[in-house]
C-alpha positions as YAML, in Angstrom:
chain: A
units: angstrom
residues:
- id: 1
  name: MET
  ca: [16.10, -19.71, 89.26]
- id: 2
  name: ALA
  ca: [12.86, -19.69, 91.22]
- id: 3
  name: LEU
  ca: [12.01, -23.26, 92.63]
- id: 4
  name: GLY
  ca: [8.67, -24.89, 92.73]
- id: 5
  name: ALA
  ca: [7.66, -24.06, 89.07]
- id: 6
  name: GLY
  ca: [6.36, -27.84, 88.76]
- id: 7
  name: THR
  ca: [9.45, -29.78, 89.08]
- id: 8
  name: VAL
  ca: [11.42, -31.84, 91.56]
- id: 9
  name: LEU
  ca: [14.77, -30.66, 91.39]
- id: 10
  name: GLY
  ca: [16.19, -33.36, 93.69]
- id: 11
  name: THR
  ca: [16.10, -34.43, 97.64]
- id: 12
  name: ALA
  ca: [17.97, -34.39, 100.42]
- id: 13
  name: SER
  ca: [19.67, -37.09, 102.27]
- id: 14
  name: ALA
  ca: [16.92, -39.04, 104.24]
- id: 15
  name: ALA
  ca: [18.57, -37.12, 107.61]
- id: 16
  name: ASN
  ca: [17.71, -33.82, 106.13]
- id: 17
  name: ALA
  ca: [14.78, -34.50, 104.53]
- id: 18
  name: ALA
  ca: [11.42, -32.57, 105.77]
- id: 19
  name: ASP
  ca: [8.55, -35.03, 106.90]
- id: 20
  name: ASP
  ca: [4.79, -34.71, 106.56]
- id: 21
  name: GLY
  ca: [2.94, -33.63, 109.82]
- id: 22
  name: PHE
  ca: [0.30, -30.77, 111.33]
- id: 23
  name: GLY
  ca: [-1.83, -31.39, 108.56]
- id: 24
  name: LEU
  ca: [0.37, -31.14, 105.53]
- id: 25
  name: ARG
  ca: [1.27, -34.24, 103.26]
- id: 26
  name: ILE
  ca: [4.27, -33.21, 101.16]
- id: 27
  name: VAL
  ca: [3.47, -34.05, 97.58]
- id: 28
  name: GLN
  ca: [6.45, -32.51, 95.92]
- id: 29
  name: ARG
  ca: [9.82, -31.18, 96.86]
- id: 30
  name: GLY
  ca: [12.86, -29.64, 95.83]
- id: 31
  name: GLU
  ca: [15.90, -30.11, 98.05]
- id: 32
  name: GLY
  ca: [18.77, -29.85, 95.56]
- id: 33
  name: ASP
  ca: [19.78, -25.94, 95.74]
- id: 34
  name: PRO
  ca: [21.83, -25.15, 98.71]
- id: 35
  name: ARG
  ca: [19.88, -22.09, 99.69]
- id: 36
  name: MET
  ca: [16.45, -22.49, 98.32]
- id: 37
  name: TRP
  ca: [14.27, -25.65, 99.29]
- id: 38
  name: TYR
  ca: [10.41, -25.89, 98.16]
- id: 39
  name: TYR
  ca: [7.89, -27.87, 99.09]
- id: 40
  name: ARG
  ca: [3.85, -28.53, 97.79]
- id: 41
  name: PHE
  ca: [1.29, -29.80, 100.47]
- id: 42
  name: GLN
  ca: [-2.02, -31.33, 100.22]
- id: 43
  name: THR
  ca: [-4.09, -30.01, 103.09]
- id: 44
  name: ALA
  ca: [-7.68, -30.17, 104.22]
- id: 45
  name: GLU
  ca: [-7.26, -26.16, 105.04]
- id: 46
  name: ILE
  ca: [-6.91, -25.14, 101.27]
- id: 47
  name: GLY
  ca: [-8.47, -26.76, 98.23]
- id: 48
  name: TRP
  ca: [-5.52, -27.37, 96.05]
- id: 49
  name: GLN
  ca: [-2.18, -27.70, 96.64]
- id: 50
  name: PRO
  ca: [-0.26, -24.75, 98.06]
- id: 51
  name: ALA
  ca: [3.58, -24.31, 98.21]
- id: 52
  name: VAL
  ca: [6.15, -22.66, 99.96]
- id: 53
  name: ASN
  ca: [9.91, -21.33, 99.46]
- id: 54
  name: VAL
  ca: [12.20, -21.77, 102.03]
- id: 55
  name: LEU
  ca: [15.27, -19.80, 101.59]
- id: 56
  name: LEU
  ca: [18.33, -21.07, 104.04]
- id: 57
  name: PRO
  ca: [21.29, -19.08, 105.35]
- id: 58
  name: ASP
  ca: [24.47, -19.39, 103.16]
- id: 59
  name: ASP
  ca: [25.80, -21.72, 106.04]
- id: 60
  name: TYR
  ca: [22.65, -23.65, 106.86]
- id: 61
  name: HIS
  ca: [24.10, -27.25, 105.70]
- id: 62
  name: VAL
  ca: [27.46, -26.66, 107.67]
- id: 63
  name: SER
  ca: [27.16, -24.34, 110.98]
- id: 64
  name: GLY
  ca: [24.97, -26.43, 113.30]
- id: 65
  name: ARG
  ca: [23.33, -23.22, 114.38]
- id: 66
  name: THR
  ca: [19.65, -22.49, 114.84]
- id: 67
  name: TYR
  ca: [18.31, -19.50, 113.18]
- id: 68
  name: PRO
  ca: [15.84, -16.66, 113.54]
- id: 69
  name: VAL
  ca: [12.85, -16.80, 110.61]
- id: 70
  name: LEU
  ca: [11.35, -14.44, 108.91]
- id: 71
  name: TYR
  ca: [7.87, -15.16, 107.43]
- id: 72
  name: LEU
  ca: [7.48, -13.16, 103.87]
- id: 73
  name: PHE
  ca: [4.38, -12.93, 102.09]
- id: 74
  name: HIS
  ca: [3.34, -11.94, 98.66]
- id: 75
  name: GLY
  ca: [1.02, -9.53, 97.33]
- id: 76
  name: GLY
  ca: [-2.51, -10.05, 95.74]
- id: 77
  name: GLY
  ca: [-3.15, -10.95, 92.05]
- id: 78
  name: THR
  ca: [-2.90, -13.56, 89.45]
- id: 79
  name: ASP
  ca: [0.65, -13.20, 89.09]
- id: 80
  name: GLN
  ca: [1.58, -13.21, 92.89]
- id: 81
  name: ASP
  ca: [2.43, -16.49, 94.46]
- id: 82
  name: PHE
  ca: [5.25, -18.26, 96.78]
- id: 83
  name: ILE
  ca: [7.73, -17.32, 93.98]
- id: 84
  name: THR
  ca: [7.26, -13.77, 93.92]
- id: 85
  name: PHE
  ca: [10.33, -12.64, 95.80]
- id: 86
  name: ASP
  ca: [12.45, -15.02, 93.84]
- id: 87
  name: ARG
  ca: [11.50, -13.29, 90.60]
- id: 88
  name: ALA
  ca: [12.41, -10.26, 89.06]
- id: 89
  name: PRO
  ca: [12.45, -7.43, 89.70]
- id: 90
  name: ASN
  ca: [12.76, -8.74, 93.45]
- id: 91
  name: ASP
  ca: [16.08, -10.53, 94.24]
- id: 92
  name: ILE
  ca: [15.40, -12.08, 97.59]
- id: 93
  name: ARG
  ca: [18.72, -14.26, 97.26]
- id: 94
  name: ALA
  ca: [21.07, -11.24, 97.08]
- id: 95
  name: TRP
  ca: [18.78, -9.28, 99.62]
- id: 96
  name: THR
  ca: [19.85, -12.22, 102.22]
- id: 97
  name: ALA
  ca: [23.27, -13.46, 101.20]
- id: 98
  name: GLY
  ca: [25.40, -13.88, 103.91]
- id: 99
  name: LYS
  ca: [22.60, -12.79, 106.80]
- id: 100
  name: PRO
  ca: [21.61, -15.25, 109.08]
- id: 101
  name: ILE
  ca: [18.16, -15.72, 108.60]
- id: 102
  name: ILE
  ca: [15.55, -18.32, 107.25]
- id: 103
  name: VAL
  ca: [13.01, -17.02, 105.24]
- id: 104
  name: VAL
  ca: [9.65, -18.88, 105.06]
- id: 105
  name: MET
  ca: [7.39, -17.59, 101.62]
- id: 106
  name: PRO
  ca: [4.16, -19.48, 101.25]
- id: 107
  name: ASP
  ca: [1.34, -19.44, 98.99]
- id: 108
  name: GLY
  ca: [-1.27, -17.17, 100.22]
- id: 109
  name: GLY
  ca: [-3.71, -17.05, 97.22]
- id: 110
  name: HIS
  ca: [-4.22, -14.95, 94.65]
- id: 111
  name: ALA
  ca: [-6.85, -12.82, 96.85]
- id: 112
  name: GLY
  ca: [-6.93, -14.99, 99.93]
- id: 113
  name: TRP
  ca: [-6.12, -11.86, 102.54]
- id: 114
  name: TYR
  ca: [-4.32, -14.26, 104.84]
- id: 115
  name: SER
  ca: [-8.05, -14.83, 106.52]
- id: 116
  name: ASN
  ca: [-10.24, -17.86, 106.65]
- id: 117
  name: PRO
  ca: [-13.32, -16.77, 104.35]
- id: 118
  name: VAL
  ca: [-16.78, -16.04, 105.54]
- id: 119
  name: SER
  ca: [-18.10, -18.02, 102.13]
- id: 120
  name: SER
  ca: [-16.43, -20.11, 99.39]
- id: 121
  name: THR
  ca: [-18.09, -21.68, 96.54]
- id: 122
  name: VAL
  ca: [-14.97, -23.23, 95.40]
- id: 123
  name: GLY
  ca: [-13.86, -25.68, 98.29]
- id: 124
  name: PRO
  ca: [-11.77, -24.29, 101.43]
- id: 125
  name: ARG
  ca: [-9.52, -21.60, 101.36]
- id: 126
  name: ASN
  ca: [-8.43, -21.31, 105.14]
- id: 127
  name: TRP
  ca: [-5.23, -19.17, 104.37]
- id: 128
  name: GLU
  ca: [-5.20, -18.08, 108.03]
- id: 129
  name: SER
  ca: [-5.44, -21.47, 109.49]
- id: 130
  name: PHE
  ca: [-2.98, -23.12, 106.81]
- id: 131
  name: HIS
  ca: [0.18, -20.03, 107.95]
- id: 132
  name: ILE
  ca: [-0.59, -20.24, 111.66]
- id: 133
  name: ASN
  ca: [-1.99, -23.83, 112.57]
- id: 134
  name: GLN
  ca: [-0.14, -26.03, 110.09]
- id: 135
  name: LEU
  ca: [2.91, -23.90, 108.77]
- id: 136
  name: ILE
  ca: [4.86, -22.39, 111.18]
- id: 137
  name: PRO
  ca: [4.56, -25.64, 113.52]
- id: 138
  name: TRP
  ca: [5.82, -27.61, 110.23]
- id: 139
  name: ILE
  ca: [8.82, -25.19, 109.54]
- id: 140
  name: ASP
  ca: [9.95, -25.45, 113.60]
- id: 141
  name: ALA
  ca: [9.65, -29.36, 113.37]
- id: 142
  name: ASN
  ca: [11.60, -29.66, 109.96]
- id: 143
  name: PHE
  ca: [14.06, -26.79, 110.33]
- id: 144
  name: ARG
  ca: [16.85, -25.39, 112.96]
- id: 145
  name: THR
  ca: [14.65, -22.46, 114.27]
- id: 146
  name: TYR
  ca: [13.98, -20.56, 117.27]
- id: 147
  name: ALA
  ca: [10.24, -21.87, 117.77]
- id: 148
  name: GLU
  ca: [9.21, -18.86, 120.13]
- id: 149
  name: PHE
  ca: [8.50, -15.06, 120.07]
- id: 150
  name: ASP
  ca: [11.83, -13.56, 119.96]
- id: 151
  name: GLY
  ca: [12.88, -15.80, 117.05]
- id: 152
  name: ARG
  ca: [10.02, -14.93, 114.30]
- id: 153
  name: ALA
  ca: [9.24, -12.02, 112.26]
- id: 154
  name: VAL
  ca: [6.59, -11.29, 109.66]
- id: 155
  name: SER
  ca: [6.52, -9.01, 106.89]
- id: 156
  name: GLY
  ca: [4.88, -8.43, 103.43]
- id: 157
  name: PHE
  ca: [4.01, -6.77, 100.30]
- id: 158
  name: SER
  ca: [0.75, -5.12, 99.33]
- id: 159
  name: MET
  ca: [-2.24, -7.89, 100.47]
- id: 160
  name: GLY
  ca: [1.02, -9.52, 102.47]
- id: 161
  name: GLY
  ca: [1.65, -6.40, 104.14]
- id: 162
  name: PHE
  ca: [-1.99, -5.92, 105.59]
- id: 163
  name: GLY
  ca: [-1.29, -10.28, 106.42]
- id: 164
  name: ALA
  ca: [1.64, -9.63, 108.30]
- id: 165
  name: LEU
  ca: [0.18, -6.76, 110.50]
- id: 166
  name: LYS
  ca: [-3.08, -8.45, 110.97]
- id: 167
  name: TYR
  ca: [-1.06, -11.81, 111.98]
- id: 168
  name: ALA
  ca: [1.33, -9.96, 114.54]
- id: 169
  name: ALA
  ca: [-1.98, -8.48, 116.47]
- id: 170
  name: LYS
  ca: [-4.09, -11.35, 116.39]
- id: 171
  name: TYR
  ca: [-1.14, -13.96, 117.32]
- id: 172
  name: TRP
  ca: [0.32, -11.76, 119.84]
- id: 173
  name: GLY
  ca: [2.84, -14.03, 120.82]
- id: 174
  name: HIS
  ca: [3.92, -15.31, 117.54]
- id: 175
  name: PHE
  ca: [6.29, -12.53, 115.77]
- id: 176
  name: ALA
  ca: [8.43, -10.04, 117.79]
- id: 177
  name: SER
  ca: [8.76, -8.02, 114.40]
- id: 178
  name: VAL
  ca: [6.43, -6.93, 111.81]
- id: 179
  name: SER
  ca: [6.61, -5.02, 108.20]
- id: 180
  name: SER
  ca: [4.71, -3.77, 105.74]
- id: 181
  name: HIS
  ca: [5.67, -3.10, 102.59]
- id: 182
  name: SER
  ca: [3.13, -0.81, 100.59]
- id: 183
  name: GLY
  ca: [0.37, -2.72, 102.71]
- id: 184
  name: PRO
  ca: [-2.85, -1.15, 103.94]
- id: 185
  name: ALA
  ca: [-3.10, -0.83, 107.57]
- id: 186
  name: SER
  ca: [-6.63, -0.22, 108.46]
- id: 187
  name: LEU
  ca: [-9.89, -1.94, 107.24]
- id: 188
  name: ARG
  ca: [-12.40, 0.70, 108.44]
- id: 189
  name: GLY
  ca: [-10.30, 3.50, 107.04]
- id: 190
  name: PRO
  ca: [-10.29, 7.16, 108.81]
- id: 191
  name: ALA
  ca: [-13.32, 9.70, 108.75]
- id: 192
  name: GLY
  ca: [-13.82, 11.60, 105.55]
- id: 193
  name: GLY
  ca: [-11.25, 8.89, 103.84]
- id: 194
  name: LEU
  ca: [-11.85, 5.56, 102.39]
- id: 195
  name: GLN
  ca: [-14.33, 4.44, 105.08]
- id: 196
  name: GLY
  ca: [-14.09, 0.68, 104.70]
- id: 197
  name: GLY
  ca: [-12.56, 0.56, 101.23]
- id: 198
  name: VAL
  ca: [-10.42, -1.88, 101.90]
- id: 199
  name: VAL
  ca: [-12.69, -4.35, 103.31]
- id: 200
  name: HIS
  ca: [-14.87, -3.69, 100.17]
- id: 201
  name: TRP
  ca: [-11.34, -4.71, 98.10]
- id: 202
  name: ALA
  ca: [-10.84, -7.81, 99.83]
- id: 203
  name: ASN
  ca: [-14.72, -8.80, 99.25]
- id: 204
  name: ALA
  ca: [-14.63, -7.74, 95.37]
- id: 205
  name: SER
  ca: [-11.05, -9.10, 94.46]
- id: 206
  name: SER
  ca: [-11.82, -12.48, 96.96]
- id: 207
  name: ALA
  ca: [-14.80, -13.13, 95.07]
- id: 208
  name: ALA
  ca: [-13.82, -12.31, 91.81]
- id: 209
  name: VAL
  ca: [-10.62, -14.24, 91.60]
- id: 210
  name: GLU
  ca: [-10.20, -16.19, 95.13]
- id: 211
  name: LEU
  ca: [-13.83, -17.60, 96.26]
- id: 212
  name: GLY
  ca: [-16.10, -18.14, 93.22]
- id: 213
  name: GLY
  ca: [-18.36, -15.45, 94.46]
- id: 214
  name: GLY
  ca: [-17.65, -15.99, 98.05]
- id: 215
  name: THR
  ca: [-16.23, -13.12, 100.49]
- id: 216
  name: VAL
  ca: [-13.37, -12.85, 102.93]
- id: 217
  name: TYR
  ca: [-15.59, -10.56, 105.49]
- id: 218
  name: GLY
  ca: [-19.50, -11.40, 104.18]
- id: 219
  name: VAL
  ca: [-22.05, -9.17, 102.76]
- id: 220
  name: PRO
  ca: [-23.16, -7.75, 105.02]
- id: 221
  name: TRP
  ca: [-19.46, -7.50, 106.71]
- id: 222
  name: ASP
  ca: [-18.75, -9.79, 110.09]
- id: 223
  name: GLN
  ca: [-18.46, -6.70, 111.84]
- id: 224
  name: ARG
  ca: [-16.55, -8.96, 114.85]
- id: 225
  name: ARG
  ca: [-14.19, -10.27, 112.41]
- id: 226
  name: VAL
  ca: [-13.53, -6.94, 110.50]
- id: 227
  name: SER
  ca: [-12.66, -5.91, 113.99]
- id: 228
  name: MET
  ca: [-10.65, -8.94, 114.89]
- id: 229
  name: ASP
  ca: [-8.44, -8.43, 111.88]
- id: 230
  name: ASN
  ca: [-8.07, -4.56, 111.77]
- id: 231
  name: PRO
  ca: [-4.49, -3.23, 112.92]
- id: 232
  name: CYS
  ca: [-6.36, 0.02, 113.83]
- id: 233
  name: GLU
  ca: [-8.65, -1.90, 116.52]
- id: 234
  name: ARG
  ca: [-5.51, -4.14, 117.72]
- id: 235
  name: VAL
  ca: [-3.27, -1.23, 118.52]
- id: 236
  name: GLU
  ca: [-2.15, -2.69, 122.09]
- id: 237
  name: SER
  ca: [-1.21, -5.96, 120.45]
- id: 238
  name: TYR
  ca: [1.87, -4.10, 118.93]
- id: 239
  name: ARG
  ca: [3.22, -2.97, 121.92]
- id: 240
  name: ASN
  ca: [6.51, -4.07, 122.46]
- id: 241
  name: LYS
  ca: [7.03, -5.44, 119.04]
- id: 242
  name: ARG
  ca: [9.41, -3.92, 116.01]
- id: 243
  name: ILE
  ca: [7.42, -1.93, 113.46]
- id: 244
  name: PHE
  ca: [8.00, -0.90, 110.06]
- id: 245
  name: MET
  ca: [6.02, 0.26, 107.31]
- id: 246
  name: VAL
  ca: [6.97, 1.79, 103.94]
- id: 247
  name: ALA
  ca: [4.52, 3.76, 101.80]
- id: 248
  name: GLY
  ca: [4.90, 5.61, 98.15]
- id: 249
  name: THR
  ca: [3.80, 8.85, 97.79]
- id: 250
  name: SER
  ca: [3.66, 9.44, 94.14]
- id: 251
  name: PRO
  ca: [2.20, 6.21, 92.43]
- id: 252
  name: GLU
  ca: [2.43, 5.62, 88.60]
- id: 253
  name: PRO
  ca: [-0.04, 7.24, 86.31]
- id: 254
  name: THR
  ca: [-2.04, 4.11, 86.32]
- id: 255
  name: PHE
  ca: [-5.46, 3.14, 87.95]
- id: 256
  name: TRP
  ca: [-4.35, 0.38, 89.71]
- id: 257
  name: ASP
  ca: [-0.94, 2.21, 91.12]
- id: 258
  name: ARG
  ca: [-3.11, 4.79, 91.92]
- id: 259
  name: PHE
  ca: [-5.95, 3.03, 93.50]
- id: 260
  name: ASN
  ca: [-3.60, 0.63, 95.30]
- id: 261
  name: GLU
  ca: [-0.68, 2.95, 96.76]
- id: 262
  name: THR
  ca: [-3.56, 5.79, 97.66]
- id: 263
  name: ALA
  ca: [-5.27, 3.52, 99.90]
- id: 264
  name: VAL
  ca: [-2.11, 2.29, 101.33]
- id: 265
  name: LEU
  ca: [-0.48, 5.76, 102.29]
- id: 266
  name: GLU
  ca: [-3.66, 6.98, 103.61]
- id: 267
  name: THR
  ca: [-4.33, 3.99, 105.83]
- id: 268
  name: GLN
  ca: [-0.99, 3.60, 107.35]
- id: 269
  name: ARG
  ca: [-0.98, 7.27, 108.02]
- id: 270
  name: GLU
  ca: [-4.23, 6.66, 110.49]
- id: 271
  name: PHE
  ca: [-2.33, 3.40, 111.76]
- id: 272
  name: ARG
  ca: [0.70, 5.30, 112.35]
- id: 273
  name: GLY
  ca: [-1.79, 8.05, 114.30]
- id: 274
  name: PHE
  ca: [-3.07, 5.54, 116.45]
- id: 275
  name: LEU
  ca: [0.19, 4.19, 117.45]
- id: 276
  name: GLY
  ca: [1.64, 7.40, 118.32]
- id: 277
  name: ARG
  ca: [-1.35, 8.01, 120.59]
- id: 278
  name: ALA
  ca: [-0.55, 5.18, 122.22]
- id: 279
  name: GLY
  ca: [3.51, 6.26, 122.67]
- id: 280
  name: ILE
  ca: [4.43, 2.87, 120.66]
- id: 281
  name: PRO
  ca: [7.50, 3.17, 118.73]
- id: 282
  name: HIS
  ca: [7.42, 2.64, 115.01]
- id: 283
  name: ASP
  ca: [9.85, 3.25, 111.83]
- id: 284
  name: TRP
  ca: [7.96, 4.29, 108.74]
- id: 285
  name: HIS
  ca: [8.94, 5.89, 105.65]
- id: 286
  name: GLU
  ca: [6.78, 7.78, 103.06]
- id: 287
  name: VAL
  ca: [9.20, 7.59, 99.81]
- id: 288
  name: PRO
  ca: [8.39, 8.88, 96.36]
- id: 289
  name: GLY
  ca: [6.85, 6.00, 93.68]
- id: 290
  name: GLY
  ca: [4.11, 3.75, 94.03]
- id: 291
  name: HIS
  ca: [2.97, 0.18, 94.38]
- id: 292
  name: LYS
  ca: [6.21, -1.86, 94.84]
- id: 293
  name: VAL
  ca: [9.10, -3.58, 96.98]
- id: 294
  name: ARG
  ca: [11.70, -1.05, 96.71]
- id: 295
  name: ALA
  ca: [15.16, -3.12, 97.64]
- id: 296
  name: ASP
  ca: [16.82, -0.48, 99.44]
- id: 297
  name: LEU
  ca: [14.24, -0.57, 102.39]
- id: 298
  name: PHE
  ca: [13.80, -4.01, 102.26]
- id: 299
  name: VAL
  ca: [17.49, -4.60, 102.97]
- id: 300
  name: ARG
  ca: [17.04, -2.20, 105.65]
- id: 301
  name: ASP
  ca: [14.12, -3.69, 107.30]
- id: 302
  name: LEU
  ca: [15.94, -6.81, 107.14]
- id: 303
  name: ASP
  ca: [18.94, -5.48, 109.13]
- id: 304
  name: GLY
  ca: [16.52, -4.42, 111.71]
- id: 305
  name: ILE
  ca: [14.52, -7.46, 111.89]
- id: 306
  name: ILE
  ca: [17.81, -9.72, 112.57]
- id: 307
  name: ASP
  ca: [18.71, -6.87, 115.15]
- id: 308
  name: ARG
  ca: [15.63, -7.49, 116.52]
- id: 309
  name: LEU
  ca: [15.53, -11.41, 116.85]
- id: 310
  name: ARG
  ca: [17.21, -13.81, 118.71]
- id: 311
  name: LYS
  ca: [20.71, -14.34, 116.84]
- id: 312
  name: ALA
  ca: [21.74, -17.13, 114.87]
...
């Protein structure tokens, strides 16, 4: 059962319960499940109350150990949120069973693009500030984590895969491993290709379902923001990190699947070209199928993450 669907499932003992802090006020919590704990916050960075699922290792409550952390980001769309990876066909509990890592799965907006937007008509939607300045230090303060570079990984699907790549470069010292599962890897696009297609899609989707007509990158684009967020312009920031990418080569015969995975495949290939020319090692997979999370590759990635990070 996914937590956080509008009910409080219980509270932990006072000694273990999480506290407010870093601009986050807890307005709802579920600490009754032995592994999946849930929190909803009031924060000035977001104009509504975003939530997070925190998936704990099986032995968290008895081991006394400190654990590495994976920040795992959902994709875009009105059906995507902090419960995405705990909702069929995904099965984050089974994928992580017996593995010594904490997995943090926050809201990122239906089309937030893991960014502080240029404009919004519906109040603040500063997802980047929420995740980086508030959520990460809050997690480190309330759970037994390694609050350091070698203690954190970031990964995501689709829009969340882009967010993972963006954060890993922009906040160089935060994450030792970055993964993108069917996530776009270039904002501007290669010559002869999409040519800014991902920026156009970020602006259009955020205007439609996130920002009430506002946009992530502005019209005309704020070119400095685009460059700061573009993996292909931040290549040196990936040096000495573990990098894992997945793209599908045969999308389903629907407009959205072809639209999404065609962009993913083209932009990941462009990014891989930059990494290769810079001599930066990376693990990549082009596999049949379209725009989805592949359980086998997710588990393979997770094992690589655990191998790279500081051990529990």
